[in-house]
Amino acid sequence: MQDHDDIASEASPARSRPAGTKPATIREVAALAGVSHQTVSRFLNQDTAIRAASVEKIKQAMAALHYSPNLAARALRSQRKYRVVVMAPDVSQYFPINVLSRAAETAQLAGYRVDLMALEGTAEERMARMETMLAGDDLAGVLSFFPLPAEITADAAITGRVPIVVSGSYDGKMRASGSFADGTAILQIVKYLHDLGHRDFFHVAGPAEWSSASNRMIAYEKAIADLGVRSHGMARGDWSAESGYRAATQVLSYADVSAVVVANDQMAMGLMRALHENGIDVPGAMSVFGWDDMAEARYFVPSLSTVRMDLAAQGAAGMSRLIALIRGEEPQPELLLAPKMELVFRESCAPARASPTTGTQAPPK
């Protein structure tokens, strides 16, 4: 195995290094990490026999020094591929950025170059772009944060050549290998609102093509059936606050609705704005529960009850699974676990009171 002794050619300047400074070298990384430069070289060459403590020190030193390996030179020497593609939905303005940033960071610290592809256009255009991307000779693997077409995932010629990890695909029973698409927290939300005395619900769902939206709707319907309460309908949104605002028209057409479960925070905020304009007090007359715990949720008036997920950890886990497949390793068991979620209780939910239009009381618990 060749050491990275050519310190000038083995690093390329990182964007965050001050202008005019020389790129960090492998020996500087080794000195800061307290290991030999041979150990750093082994890490860069994907040697899995290095102690976990040393690996962590090397990663921290690389991040602190903004060290960036010269991937082209490494690829020529080793005949390995170092380019990974992260695929995000075309409506990526509603896709959590911390998922993508942590996935990219994980790949870069492991010595891979990351390209982000946001698919847009018709189904045929998206398929053509994916096929072109997958045909690249320098491609090491693909991490997708939305379900891929069956033509891709069922093609042995593609999957046998390029490792692909899809983070976000769940079936109707929420069975999968761990993803932020898990909708089971909705069960806890409906139970919480039920315990507050709510018996008449409405759901504002996300786009049908998103697995996260579909699974949250499935979990909502299951909770309604399990608890024997009433759902007065569903409005389909597109993740935007505007679509939540429009959904209020449907919510208000049902006099008895006292609790609305919304598939994301943006739509929940749009809904609450429309309710306010129609003289409906939240949470006095109607409770609203969102999902994502976006930064603005705690500062909205009233502050929004929501679901907090460790999305950054999910981004890292998805990329770590992909890197393991690229290296021919078995993913660590913790990478296959469901994401950690917790309900965040704020001001937008309260015990059921009189209906906003009929004045009827919610039945006792």
mmCIF file of N, CA, C and O in Angstrom, residues 43-44 52 55 72 84 100 113 117-118 131 138 143 166 193 204 214 239 247 266 279 283 301 328 330 349 365:
data_model
loop_
_atom_site.group_PDB
_atom_site.id
_atom_site.type_symbol
_atom_site.label_atom_id
_atom_site.label_comp_id
_atom_site.label_asym_id
_atom_site.label_seq_id
_atom_site.Cartn_x
_atom_site.Cartn_y
_atom_site.Cartn_z
ATOM 1 N N PHE A 43 -5.988 5.119 6.557
ATOM 2 C CA PHE A 43 -7.377 5.569 6.650
ATOM 3 C C PHE A 43 -7.880 6.057 5.300
ATOM 4 O O PHE A 43 -8.992 5.716 4.867
ATOM 5 N N LEU A 44 -7.062 6.852 4.616
ATOM 6 C CA LEU A 44 -7.465 7.380 3.314
ATOM 7 C C LEU A 44 -7.602 6.282 2.276
ATOM 8 O O LEU A 44 -8.349 6.412 1.316
ATOM 9 N N ALA A 52 -10.929 2.267 16.204
ATOM 10 C CA ALA A 52 -12.012 3.257 16.117
ATOM 11 C C ALA A 52 -11.598 4.594 16.716
ATOM 12 O O ALA A 52 -11.941 5.662 16.194
ATOM 13 N N VAL A 55 -9.482 6.414 14.224
ATOM 14 C CA VAL A 55 -10.308 6.887 13.120
ATOM 15 C C VAL A 55 -11.007 8.187 13.495
ATOM 16 O O VAL A 55 -11.032 9.156 12.718
ATOM 17 N N ALA A 72 -8.546 12.682 -7.450
ATOM 18 C CA ALA A 72 -8.153 12.246 -8.789
ATOM 19 C C ALA A 72 -6.840 11.479 -8.738
ATOM 20 O O ALA A 72 -6.690 10.422 -9.370
ATOM 21 N N VAL A 84 -19.535 9.937 -5.129
ATOM 22 C CA VAL A 84 -20.862 9.455 -4.751
ATOM 23 C C VAL A 84 -21.874 10.541 -5.091
ATOM 24 O O VAL A 84 -21.570 11.738 -5.022
ATOM 25 N N LEU A 100 -28.962 16.468 4.215
ATOM 26 C CA LEU A 100 -28.003 16.489 3.109
ATOM 27 C C LEU A 100 -26.611 16.895 3.582
ATOM 28 O O LEU A 100 -25.610 16.298 3.170
ATOM 29 N N ARG A 113 -15.863 12.289 -2.906
ATOM 30 C CA ARG A 113 -16.402 13.522 -3.446
ATOM 31 C C ARG A 113 -17.907 13.364 -3.610
ATOM 32 O O ARG A 113 -18.376 12.319 -4.054
ATOM 33 N N MET A 117 -27.722 15.759 -6.702
ATOM 34 C CA MET A 117 -28.603 15.802 -7.858
ATOM 35 C C MET A 117 -30.034 15.978 -7.376
ATOM 36 O O MET A 117 -30.556 15.138 -6.639
ATOM 37 N N ALA A 118 -30.666 17.075 -7.760
ATOM 38 C CA ALA A 118 -32.081 17.304 -7.472
ATOM 39 C C ALA A 118 -32.849 17.044 -8.760
ATOM 40 O O ALA A 118 -32.665 17.741 -9.753
ATOM 41 N N GLU A 131 -30.394 7.552 -15.558
ATOM 42 C CA GLU A 131 -29.664 6.574 -16.356
ATOM 43 C C GLU A 131 -28.315 7.127 -16.806
ATOM 44 O O GLU A 131 -27.309 6.418 -16.794
ATOM 45 N N ASP A 138 -16.891 6.999 -13.239
ATOM 46 C CA ASP A 138 -16.244 7.340 -11.973
ATOM 47 C C ASP A 138 -17.165 7.212 -10.774
ATOM 48 O O ASP A 138 -16.807 7.596 -9.665
ATOM 49 N N LEU A 143 -26.706 7.551 -3.004
ATOM 50 C CA LEU A 143 -27.589 7.645 -1.850
ATOM 51 C C LEU A 143 -28.778 8.487 -2.259
ATOM 52 O O LEU A 143 -28.627 9.656 -2.629
ATOM 53 N N VAL A 166 -31.304 3.532 -0.674
ATOM 54 C CA VAL A 166 -32.486 4.390 -0.703
ATOM 55 C C VAL A 166 -32.938 4.604 0.735
ATOM 56 O O VAL A 166 -33.318 3.655 1.416
ATOM 57 N N LEU A 193 -53.571 13.682 21.666
ATOM 58 C CA LEU A 193 -54.740 14.547 21.498
ATOM 59 C C LEU A 193 -56.010 13.875 22.021
ATOM 60 O O LEU A 193 -56.886 14.538 22.591
ATOM 61 N N VAL A 204 -54.030 17.020 7.480
ATOM 62 C CA VAL A 204 -53.462 17.700 6.320
ATOM 63 C C VAL A 204 -52.217 16.915 5.928
ATOM 64 O O VAL A 204 -51.218 16.911 6.659
ATOM 65 N N SER A 214 -47.058 9.517 2.755
ATOM 66 C CA SER A 214 -47.929 8.338 2.694
ATOM 67 C C SER A 214 -47.934 7.590 4.016
ATOM 68 O O SER A 214 -48.989 7.171 4.509
ATOM 69 N N TRP A 239 -46.472 20.470 1.038
ATOM 70 C CA TRP A 239 -45.478 20.812 2.057
ATOM 71 C C TRP A 239 -45.408 22.322 2.301
ATOM 72 O O TRP A 239 -44.822 22.749 3.288
ATOM 73 N N ALA A 247 -55.862 24.571 3.012
ATOM 74 C CA ALA A 247 -56.533 23.432 3.642
ATOM 75 C C ALA A 247 -57.518 23.867 4.708
ATOM 76 O O ALA A 247 -58.454 23.117 5.047
ATOM 77 N N GLN A 266 -44.480 23.595 8.028
ATOM 78 C CA GLN A 266 -44.858 24.702 7.144
ATOM 79 C C GLN A 266 -46.358 24.719 6.885
ATOM 80 O O GLN A 266 -47.001 25.773 6.961
ATOM 81 N N GLY A 279 -61.101 33.778 12.783
ATOM 82 C CA GLY A 279 -61.562 33.938 14.153
ATOM 83 C C GLY A 279 -61.548 32.670 14.979
ATOM 84 O O GLY A 279 -62.207 32.600 16.018
ATOM 85 N N PRO A 283 -54.854 27.453 20.790
ATOM 86 C CA PRO A 283 -55.529 26.149 20.835
ATOM 87 C C PRO A 283 -56.888 26.184 21.503
ATOM 88 O O PRO A 283 -57.466 25.128 21.767
ATOM 89 N N VAL A 301 -46.694 32.107 16.877
ATOM 90 C CA VAL A 301 -47.699 32.419 17.905
ATOM 91 C C VAL A 301 -49.032 31.833 17.484
ATOM 92 O O VAL A 301 -49.622 32.272 16.487
ATOM 93 N N GLY A 328 -17.491 -3.072 0.403
ATOM 94 C CA GLY A 328 -17.737 -4.499 0.537
ATOM 95 C C GLY A 328 -17.887 -4.967 1.963
ATOM 96 O O GLY A 328 -17.641 -6.143 2.273
ATOM 97 N N GLU A 330 -20.241 -5.142 5.736
ATOM 98 C CA GLU A 330 -21.598 -5.205 6.263
ATOM 99 C C GLU A 330 -21.876 -3.935 7.055
ATOM 100 O O GLU A 330 -21.071 -3.531 7.887
ATOM 101 N N CYS A 349 -51.517 23.132 21.228
ATOM 102 C CA CYS A 349 -52.436 22.054 21.633
ATOM 103 C C CYS A 349 -52.904 22.282 23.060
ATOM 104 O O CYS A 349 -52.127 22.712 23.920
ATOM 105 N N LYS A 365 -63.005 11.632 28.573
ATOM 106 C CA LYS A 365 -62.063 10.543 28.307
ATOM 107 C C LYS A 365 -62.522 9.270 29.006
ATOM 108 O O LYS A 365 -63.151 9.326 30.040
#
